[in-house]
XYZ file of C-alpha atoms in Angstrom:
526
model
C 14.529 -0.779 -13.882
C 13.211 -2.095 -17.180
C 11.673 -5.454 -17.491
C 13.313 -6.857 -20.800
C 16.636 -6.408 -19.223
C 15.358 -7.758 -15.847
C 14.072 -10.875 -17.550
C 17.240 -11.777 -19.426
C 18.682 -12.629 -15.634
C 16.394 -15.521 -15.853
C 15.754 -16.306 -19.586
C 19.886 -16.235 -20.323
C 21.058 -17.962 -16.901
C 18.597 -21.366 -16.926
C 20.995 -23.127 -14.648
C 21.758 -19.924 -12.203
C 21.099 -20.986 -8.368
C 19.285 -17.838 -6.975
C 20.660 -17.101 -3.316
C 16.581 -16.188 -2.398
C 13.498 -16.118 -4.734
C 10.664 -13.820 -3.370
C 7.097 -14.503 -4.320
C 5.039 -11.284 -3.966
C 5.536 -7.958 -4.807
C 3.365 -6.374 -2.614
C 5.159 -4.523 1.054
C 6.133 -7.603 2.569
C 7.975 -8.799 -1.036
C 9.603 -5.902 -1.465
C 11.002 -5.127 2.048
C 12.082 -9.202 2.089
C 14.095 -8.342 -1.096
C 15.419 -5.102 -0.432
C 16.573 -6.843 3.290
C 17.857 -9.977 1.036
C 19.611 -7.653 -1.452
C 21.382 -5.074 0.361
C 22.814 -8.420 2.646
C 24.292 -9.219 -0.628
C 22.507 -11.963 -1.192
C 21.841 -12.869 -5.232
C 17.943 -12.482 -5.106
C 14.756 -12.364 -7.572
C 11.311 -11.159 -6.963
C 8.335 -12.254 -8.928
C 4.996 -10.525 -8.827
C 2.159 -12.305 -10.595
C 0.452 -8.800 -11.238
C 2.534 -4.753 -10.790
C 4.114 -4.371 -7.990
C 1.736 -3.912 -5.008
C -1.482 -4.053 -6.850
C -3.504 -5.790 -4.160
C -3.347 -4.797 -0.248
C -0.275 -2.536 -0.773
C -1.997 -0.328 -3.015
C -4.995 -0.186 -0.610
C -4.132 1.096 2.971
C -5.591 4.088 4.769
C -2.103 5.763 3.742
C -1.019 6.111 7.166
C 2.181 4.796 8.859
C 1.332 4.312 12.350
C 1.773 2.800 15.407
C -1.812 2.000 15.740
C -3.733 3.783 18.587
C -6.172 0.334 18.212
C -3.318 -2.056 19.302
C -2.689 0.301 22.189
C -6.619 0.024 23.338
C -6.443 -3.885 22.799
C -3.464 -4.402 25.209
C -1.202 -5.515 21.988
C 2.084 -3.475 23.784
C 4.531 -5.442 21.606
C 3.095 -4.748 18.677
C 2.585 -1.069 19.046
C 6.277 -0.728 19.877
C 7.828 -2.869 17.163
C 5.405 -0.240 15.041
C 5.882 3.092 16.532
C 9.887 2.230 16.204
C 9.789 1.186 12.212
C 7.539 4.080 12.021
C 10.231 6.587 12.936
C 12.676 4.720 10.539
C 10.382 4.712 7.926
C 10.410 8.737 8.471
C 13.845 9.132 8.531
C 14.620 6.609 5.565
C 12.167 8.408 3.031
C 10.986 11.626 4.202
C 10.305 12.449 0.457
C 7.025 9.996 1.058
C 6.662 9.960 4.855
C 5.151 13.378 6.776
C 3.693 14.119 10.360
C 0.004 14.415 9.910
C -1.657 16.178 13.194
C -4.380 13.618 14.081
C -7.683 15.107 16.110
C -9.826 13.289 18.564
C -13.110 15.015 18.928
C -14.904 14.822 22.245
C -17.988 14.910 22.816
C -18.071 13.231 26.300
C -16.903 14.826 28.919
C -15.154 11.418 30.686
C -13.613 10.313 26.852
C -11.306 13.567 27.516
C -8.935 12.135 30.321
C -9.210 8.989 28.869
C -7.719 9.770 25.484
C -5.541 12.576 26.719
C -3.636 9.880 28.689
C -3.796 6.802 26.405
C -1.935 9.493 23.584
C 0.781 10.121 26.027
C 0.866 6.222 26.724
C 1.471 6.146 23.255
C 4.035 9.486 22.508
C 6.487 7.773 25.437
C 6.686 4.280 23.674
C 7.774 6.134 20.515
C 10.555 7.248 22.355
C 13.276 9.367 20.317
C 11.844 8.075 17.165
C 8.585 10.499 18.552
C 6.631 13.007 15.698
C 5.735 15.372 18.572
C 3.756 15.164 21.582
C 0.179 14.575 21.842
C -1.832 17.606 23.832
C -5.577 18.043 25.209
C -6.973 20.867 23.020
C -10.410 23.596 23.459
C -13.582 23.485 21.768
C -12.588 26.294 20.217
C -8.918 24.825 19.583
C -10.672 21.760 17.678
C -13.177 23.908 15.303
C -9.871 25.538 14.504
C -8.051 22.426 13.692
C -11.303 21.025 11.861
C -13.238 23.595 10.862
C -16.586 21.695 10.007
C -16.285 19.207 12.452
C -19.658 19.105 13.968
C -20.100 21.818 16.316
C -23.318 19.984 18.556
C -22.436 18.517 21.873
C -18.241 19.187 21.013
C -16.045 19.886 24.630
C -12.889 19.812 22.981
C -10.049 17.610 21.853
C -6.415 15.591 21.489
C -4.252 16.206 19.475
C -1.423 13.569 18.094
C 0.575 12.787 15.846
C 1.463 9.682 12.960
C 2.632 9.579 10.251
C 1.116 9.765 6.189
C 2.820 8.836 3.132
C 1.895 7.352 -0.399
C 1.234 3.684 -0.349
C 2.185 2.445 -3.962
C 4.472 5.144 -4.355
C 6.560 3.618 -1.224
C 6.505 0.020 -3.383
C 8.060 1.388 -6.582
C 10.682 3.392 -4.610
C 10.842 -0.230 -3.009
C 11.354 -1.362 -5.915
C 14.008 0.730 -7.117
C 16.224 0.157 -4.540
C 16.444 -3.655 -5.112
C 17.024 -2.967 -8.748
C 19.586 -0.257 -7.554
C 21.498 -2.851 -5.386
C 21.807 -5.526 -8.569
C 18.698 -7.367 -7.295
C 16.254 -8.735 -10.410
C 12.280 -8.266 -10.063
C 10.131 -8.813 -12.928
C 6.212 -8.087 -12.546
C 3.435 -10.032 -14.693
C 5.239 -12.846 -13.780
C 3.399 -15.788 -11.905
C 4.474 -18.912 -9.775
C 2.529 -21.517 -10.754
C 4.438 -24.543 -9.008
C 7.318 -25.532 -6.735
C 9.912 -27.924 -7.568
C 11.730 -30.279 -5.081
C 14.749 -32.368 -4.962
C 14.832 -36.042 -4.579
C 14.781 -35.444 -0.380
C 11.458 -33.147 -1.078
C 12.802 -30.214 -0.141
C 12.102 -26.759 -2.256
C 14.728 -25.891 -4.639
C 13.250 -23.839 -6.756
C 10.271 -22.863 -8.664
C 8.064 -22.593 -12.272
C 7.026 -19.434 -13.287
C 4.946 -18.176 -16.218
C 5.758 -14.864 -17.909
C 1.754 -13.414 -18.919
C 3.584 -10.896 -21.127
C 5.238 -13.617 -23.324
C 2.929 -16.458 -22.526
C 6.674 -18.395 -21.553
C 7.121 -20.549 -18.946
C 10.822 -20.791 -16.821
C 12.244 -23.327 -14.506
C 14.254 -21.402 -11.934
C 16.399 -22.362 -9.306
C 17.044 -21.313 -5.988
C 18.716 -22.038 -1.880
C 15.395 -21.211 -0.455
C 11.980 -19.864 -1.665
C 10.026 -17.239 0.370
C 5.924 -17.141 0.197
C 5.495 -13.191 0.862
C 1.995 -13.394 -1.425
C -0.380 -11.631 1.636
C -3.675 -12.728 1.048
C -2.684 -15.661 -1.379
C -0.155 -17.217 0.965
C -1.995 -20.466 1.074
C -2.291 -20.952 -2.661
C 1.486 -20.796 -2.578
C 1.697 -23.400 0.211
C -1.320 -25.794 -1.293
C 1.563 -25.883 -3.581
C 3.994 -27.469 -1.097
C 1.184 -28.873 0.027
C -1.858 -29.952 -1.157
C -3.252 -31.137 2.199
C -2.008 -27.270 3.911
C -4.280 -26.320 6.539
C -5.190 -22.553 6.046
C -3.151 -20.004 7.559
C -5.022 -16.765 6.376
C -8.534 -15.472 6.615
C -9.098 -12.429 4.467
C -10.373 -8.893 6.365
C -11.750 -6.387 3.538
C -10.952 -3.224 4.411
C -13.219 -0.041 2.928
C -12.101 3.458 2.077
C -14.021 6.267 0.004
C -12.609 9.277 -1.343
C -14.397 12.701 -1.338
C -13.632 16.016 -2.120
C -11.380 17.996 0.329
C -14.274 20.569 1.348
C -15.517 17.907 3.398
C -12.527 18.203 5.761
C -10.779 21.671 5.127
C -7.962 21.301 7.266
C -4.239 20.296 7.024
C -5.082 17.793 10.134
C -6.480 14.640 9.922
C -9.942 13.176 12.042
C -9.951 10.322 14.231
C -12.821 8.448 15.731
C -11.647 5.551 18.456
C -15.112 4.132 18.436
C -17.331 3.969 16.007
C -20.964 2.395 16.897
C -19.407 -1.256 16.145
C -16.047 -0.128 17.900
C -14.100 -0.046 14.745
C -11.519 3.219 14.612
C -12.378 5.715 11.381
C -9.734 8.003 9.949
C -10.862 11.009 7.551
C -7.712 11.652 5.973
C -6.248 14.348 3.956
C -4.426 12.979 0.757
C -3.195 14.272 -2.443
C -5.870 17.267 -2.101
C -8.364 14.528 -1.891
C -9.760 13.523 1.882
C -9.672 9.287 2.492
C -11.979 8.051 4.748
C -12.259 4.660 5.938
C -12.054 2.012 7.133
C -14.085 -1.149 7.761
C -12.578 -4.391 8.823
C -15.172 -7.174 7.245
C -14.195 -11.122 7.017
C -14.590 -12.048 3.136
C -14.055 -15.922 2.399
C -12.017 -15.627 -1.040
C -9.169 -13.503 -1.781
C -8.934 -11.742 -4.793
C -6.574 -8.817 -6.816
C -9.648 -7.099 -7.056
C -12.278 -6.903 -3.973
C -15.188 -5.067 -3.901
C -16.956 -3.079 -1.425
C -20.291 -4.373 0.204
C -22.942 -2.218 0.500
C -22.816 -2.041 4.105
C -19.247 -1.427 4.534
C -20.726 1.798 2.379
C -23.058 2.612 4.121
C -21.029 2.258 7.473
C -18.731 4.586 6.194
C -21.108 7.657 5.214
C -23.232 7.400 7.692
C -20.475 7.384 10.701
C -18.872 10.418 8.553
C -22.291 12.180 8.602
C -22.010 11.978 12.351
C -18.866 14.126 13.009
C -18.821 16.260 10.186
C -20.807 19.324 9.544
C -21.423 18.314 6.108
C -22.678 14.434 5.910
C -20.804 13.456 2.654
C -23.674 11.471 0.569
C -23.120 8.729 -2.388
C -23.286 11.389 -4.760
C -19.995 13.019 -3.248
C -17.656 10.121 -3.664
C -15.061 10.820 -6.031
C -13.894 6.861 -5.750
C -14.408 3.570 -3.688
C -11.689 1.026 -3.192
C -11.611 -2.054 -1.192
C -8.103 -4.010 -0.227
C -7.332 -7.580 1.968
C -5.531 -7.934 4.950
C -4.250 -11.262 5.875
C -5.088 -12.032 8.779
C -4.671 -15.098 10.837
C -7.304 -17.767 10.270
C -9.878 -17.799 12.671
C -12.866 -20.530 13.900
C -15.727 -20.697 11.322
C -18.398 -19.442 13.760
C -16.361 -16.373 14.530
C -16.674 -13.383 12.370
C -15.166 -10.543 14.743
C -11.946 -9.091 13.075
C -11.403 -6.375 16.039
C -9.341 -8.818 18.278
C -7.008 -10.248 15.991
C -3.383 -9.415 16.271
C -2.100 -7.841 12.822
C 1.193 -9.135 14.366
C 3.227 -10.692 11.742
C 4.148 -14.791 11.537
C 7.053 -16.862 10.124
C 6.046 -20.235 8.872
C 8.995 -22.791 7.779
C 7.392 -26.224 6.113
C 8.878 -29.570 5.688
C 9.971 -29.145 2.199
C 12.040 -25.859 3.412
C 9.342 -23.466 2.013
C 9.551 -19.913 4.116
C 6.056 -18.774 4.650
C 5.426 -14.911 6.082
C 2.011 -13.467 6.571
C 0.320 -11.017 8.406
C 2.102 -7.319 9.426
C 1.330 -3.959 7.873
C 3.061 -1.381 5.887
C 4.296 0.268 8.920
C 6.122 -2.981 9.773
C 7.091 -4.056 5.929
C 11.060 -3.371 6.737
C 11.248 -5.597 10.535
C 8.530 -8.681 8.196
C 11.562 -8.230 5.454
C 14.684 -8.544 8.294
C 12.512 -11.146 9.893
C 12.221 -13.436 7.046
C 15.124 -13.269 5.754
C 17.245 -14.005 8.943
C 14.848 -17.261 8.661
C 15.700 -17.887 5.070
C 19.378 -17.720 5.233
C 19.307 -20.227 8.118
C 16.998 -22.501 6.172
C 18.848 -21.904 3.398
C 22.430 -22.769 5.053
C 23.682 -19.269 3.619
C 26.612 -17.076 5.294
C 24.946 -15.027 7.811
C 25.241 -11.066 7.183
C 24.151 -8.436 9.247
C 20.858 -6.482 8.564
C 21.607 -2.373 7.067
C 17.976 -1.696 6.360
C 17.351 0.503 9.543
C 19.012 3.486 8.689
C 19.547 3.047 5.086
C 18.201 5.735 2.362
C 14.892 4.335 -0.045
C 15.813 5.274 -3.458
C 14.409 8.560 -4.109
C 15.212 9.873 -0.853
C 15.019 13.366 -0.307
C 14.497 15.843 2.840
C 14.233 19.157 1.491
C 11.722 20.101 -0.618
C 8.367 22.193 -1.315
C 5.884 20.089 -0.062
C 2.898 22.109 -2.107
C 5.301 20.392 -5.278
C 2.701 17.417 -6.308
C 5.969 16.352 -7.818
C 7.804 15.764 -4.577
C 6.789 12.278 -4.321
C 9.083 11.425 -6.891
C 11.951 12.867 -4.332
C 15.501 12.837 -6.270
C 14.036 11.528 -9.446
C 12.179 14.561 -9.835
C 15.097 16.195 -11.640
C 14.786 13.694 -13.930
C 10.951 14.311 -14.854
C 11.502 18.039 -15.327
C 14.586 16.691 -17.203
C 11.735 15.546 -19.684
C 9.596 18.774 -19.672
C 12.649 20.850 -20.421
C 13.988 18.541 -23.704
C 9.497 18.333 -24.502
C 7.654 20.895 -22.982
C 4.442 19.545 -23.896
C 5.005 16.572 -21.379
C 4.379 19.264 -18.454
C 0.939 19.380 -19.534
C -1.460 18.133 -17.108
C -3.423 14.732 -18.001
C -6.701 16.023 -16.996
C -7.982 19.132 -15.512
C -9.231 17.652 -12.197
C -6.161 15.991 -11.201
C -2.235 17.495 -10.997
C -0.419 15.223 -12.771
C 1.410 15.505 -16.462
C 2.547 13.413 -18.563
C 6.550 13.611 -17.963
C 4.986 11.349 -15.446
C 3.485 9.043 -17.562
C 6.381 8.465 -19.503
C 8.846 8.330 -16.925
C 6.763 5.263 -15.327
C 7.190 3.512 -18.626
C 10.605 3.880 -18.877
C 11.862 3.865 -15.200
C 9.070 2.244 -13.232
C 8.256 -1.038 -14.889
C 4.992 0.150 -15.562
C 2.924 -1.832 -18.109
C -0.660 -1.525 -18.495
C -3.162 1.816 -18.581
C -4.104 0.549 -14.775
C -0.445 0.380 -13.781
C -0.320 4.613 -14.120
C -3.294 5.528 -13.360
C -3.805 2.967 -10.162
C -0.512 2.942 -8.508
C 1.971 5.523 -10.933
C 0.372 8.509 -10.319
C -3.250 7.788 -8.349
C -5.843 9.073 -10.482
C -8.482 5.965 -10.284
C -7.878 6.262 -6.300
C -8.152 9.994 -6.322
C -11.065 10.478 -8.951
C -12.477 7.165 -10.708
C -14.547 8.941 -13.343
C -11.648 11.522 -14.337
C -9.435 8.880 -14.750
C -11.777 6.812 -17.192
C -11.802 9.890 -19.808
C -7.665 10.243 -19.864
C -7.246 6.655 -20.195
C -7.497 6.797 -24.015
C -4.613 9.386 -23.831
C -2.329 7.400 -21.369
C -2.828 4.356 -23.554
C -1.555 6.567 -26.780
C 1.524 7.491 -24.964
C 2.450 3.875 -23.500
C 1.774 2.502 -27.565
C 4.463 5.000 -28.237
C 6.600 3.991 -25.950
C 6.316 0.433 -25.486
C 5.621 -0.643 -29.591
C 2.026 -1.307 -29.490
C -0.711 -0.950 -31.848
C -3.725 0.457 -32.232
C -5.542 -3.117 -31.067
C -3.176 -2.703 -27.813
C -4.589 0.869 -27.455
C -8.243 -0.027 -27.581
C -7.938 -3.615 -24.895
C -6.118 -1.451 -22.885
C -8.768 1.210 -22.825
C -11.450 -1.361 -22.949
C -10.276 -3.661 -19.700
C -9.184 0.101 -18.069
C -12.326 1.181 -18.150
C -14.710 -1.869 -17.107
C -12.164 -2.201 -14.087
C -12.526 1.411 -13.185
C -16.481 1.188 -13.098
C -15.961 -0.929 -9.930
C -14.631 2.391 -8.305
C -17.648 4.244 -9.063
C -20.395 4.327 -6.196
C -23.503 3.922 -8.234
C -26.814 3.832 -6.730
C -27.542 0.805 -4.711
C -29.832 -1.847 -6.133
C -33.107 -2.781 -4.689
């Protein structure tokens, strides 16, 4: 998976008729291609940044059915989740684990209540189940959680989801489309459509940042999978487009994991503004989040308001021991969900259905939005079963729901930060054997060497400092300041690797670090 080679497909084959083009690399791009691939259709994804830089990169790192959905009535949705949940399990369990979930009560009448809405929810998982929810002690749940707050506590449910590694799914994604002869190229941006003389879509005009080149390429149908930008791409089509999307910022912050101490993960089903909150363990870090605020412009890089911040500590501060301040926040990262559009005097998020849509326009242009990563592979059979009719292609079955993700793996040490890598981690020790020194660690704080490093330069596509450390290997996520001070060192290594010079070194460093500031939670202006 190297980008040079990926970009000859287009730069030596002008004239080449793609079966599909996919614009997005995010989950829904990737699980579009990989259904679009594997079906043996001839297919290309372009990603204007790395592969799932914005929302992808962004979740609460949890694949689950969502116990929210259940609460709101949204059956169908739940289902369709819990079921693509279990695949998701069995199709990469090098990336996908059970994580024991714990309800605290504190409320005598909340104990029935949630005891029998988690059953509700273990019997529509069905066979595809992680193991059945049960109504646990006081003294059972301060075992579980050790410093949940002790005050008022009767007890509490246990359940169980699933956890896996958000950008880490995406390049695995990613590797299986390059695996089955499908082309992606990231840093690559669609900046028009073009249209035959009926005015439908036949292809598209893309502009390669790297090279500053632009490329006319051709295709049977193009698919909008761009999330949050999905009405840029059909202003396109369109200038006159009504808006489909309304962006919903969700909020995590990361803290240390002595603020959790436990294997299991916290969840609160209502929060004072009936929001859920997940404290999360997650690469020895703890996630907790999130918020669900409308913003009105999308954008690759959203920040968190101050009372999405605040929100977040303060409802922390209420079921843990230990009320984690600003101080203790290792990093702070904001993502976009698309979300339907919704009236201009309504601002409530709670009650829209993250259910995803299929949009076909005049011109032929397939359109999908909404979903989550828990749903990425059904959004990817979905579309393209749309695109191959619009598209007047041979129809071929779906193989996606109980075919292997590259990397896949299901026995291994699980204490191994390497694991993540699944199969390919032969490869990176591989590296450490012929070099030791690449099985030095990066920085003292954080696990990861730099076999790693080089190993997403040469078989991960990876291209800038912020590619590594953001989505690679998770350092700005995981510890925003730690990954400032190694990104001098990472930049040295990808020079080396890539041909750059010492100007490329110092940018690099340079736009690295001003981006990373926007992770740190600094004191809050007056």
């Amino acid at each position: 998976m190297r980008r040079e080679i990926m970009l000859k497909a287009i730069k030596d084959n002008p004239d080449k008729v793609w079966d599909m083009v996919v614009i997005g690399g995010g989950a829904t791009g990737l699980g579009t291609a990989v259904e679009s691939v594997t079906r043996g259709y001839e297919t290309l994804l372009l990603e204007q940044a790395d592969f799932s830089k914005g929302t992808s990169s962004r979740s609460t790192k949890l694949v689950h059915g969502g116990v929210r959905y259940l609460a709101q009535g949204d059956i169908s949705l739940v289902l369709e989740a819990l079921h693509e949940r279990g695949l998701l399990r069995q199709n990469a369990p090098h990336l996908v684990k059970d994580l024991a979930f714990v309800i605290p009560i504190y409320e005598w009448w909340d104990g029935p209540f949630y005891a029998v809405g988690m059953k509700v929810y273990d019997m529509m998982a069905g066979k595809l189940g992680l193991g059945p929810s049960v109504r646990i002690s006081k003294e059972e749940t301060l075992k579980a959680i050790p410093n949940i707050k002790k005050k008022g506590l009767r007890g509490g449910v246990i359940y169980y989801d699933g956890q896996f590694d958000d950008s880490r799914l995406a390049i695995n994604l990613a590797q299986t489309i390059s695996k089955n002869n499908g082309t992606i190229i990231n840093y690559i941006k669609a900046t028009g459509l073009t249209k035959n003389e009926l005015g439908l879509v036949d292809g598209l005009v893309a502009y390669d940042i790297e090279n500053e080149k632009e490329y006319k390429i051709k295709a049977k149908v193009v698919i909008n999978a761009t999330g949050v930008f999905v009405d840029d791409i059909l202003k396109m089509d369109d200038p006159k487009a009504k808006k489909t999307t309304r962006p919903s910022q969700g909020v995590h912050v990361v803290l240390d994991k002595e603020f959790l101490q436990s294997k299991s993960a916290i969840m609160i089903p209502k929060t004072d503004d009936g929001r859920v909150l997940f404290a999360v363990p997650w690469h020895n870090k703890v996630v907790v989040g999130t918020t669900d605020t409308l913003v009105d412009d999308a954008s690759l890089e959203p920040r968190a308001l101050e009372k999405e911040i605040e929100f977040i500590l303060k409802t922390a501060g209420k079921y843990l021991s230990r009320a984690p301040r600003r101080k203790d926040v290792l990093s702070i990262f904001a993502g976009l969900r698309p979300l339907a559009a919704v009236e201009e005097n309504d601002q409530s998020t709670k009650e829209i259905s993250r259910n995803h849509k299929i949009l076909v326009s005049l011109s032929g242009l397939v359109t999908i939005t909404g979903g989550k990563w828990t749903t990425y592979r059904k959004m990817g059979e979905d579309a393209v079963d749309k695109a191959l009719l619009v598209a007047g292609l041979e129809e071929k079955p779906s193989i996606t729901k109980n075919m292997p993700i590259h990397g896949y793996v299901k026995n291994f040490d699980p204490d191994d930060h390497l694991h993540v890598y699944g199969s390919d981690r032969l490869a990176i020790l591989q590296l450490i054997e012929e070099n030791p020194d690449l099985g030095n660690k990066i920085h003292e704080n954080l696990d990861f060497t730099k076999a790693e490093v080089v190993w997403a330069i040469k078989e991960e596509m990876a291209r800038k400092v912020e590619d590594i450390l953001a989505r690679r290997v998770r350092a700005l996520f995981l510890d925003a300041r730690a990954s400032i001070e190694l990104a001098e060192k990472v930049a040295i290594i990808m020079a080396k690797e890539l041909g750059k010079d010492k100007a490329w070194i110092r940018n690099e460093v340079k736009e690295y670090t001003a981006l990373a500031e926007g992770y740190i939670l600094k004191k809050p202006k007056n």
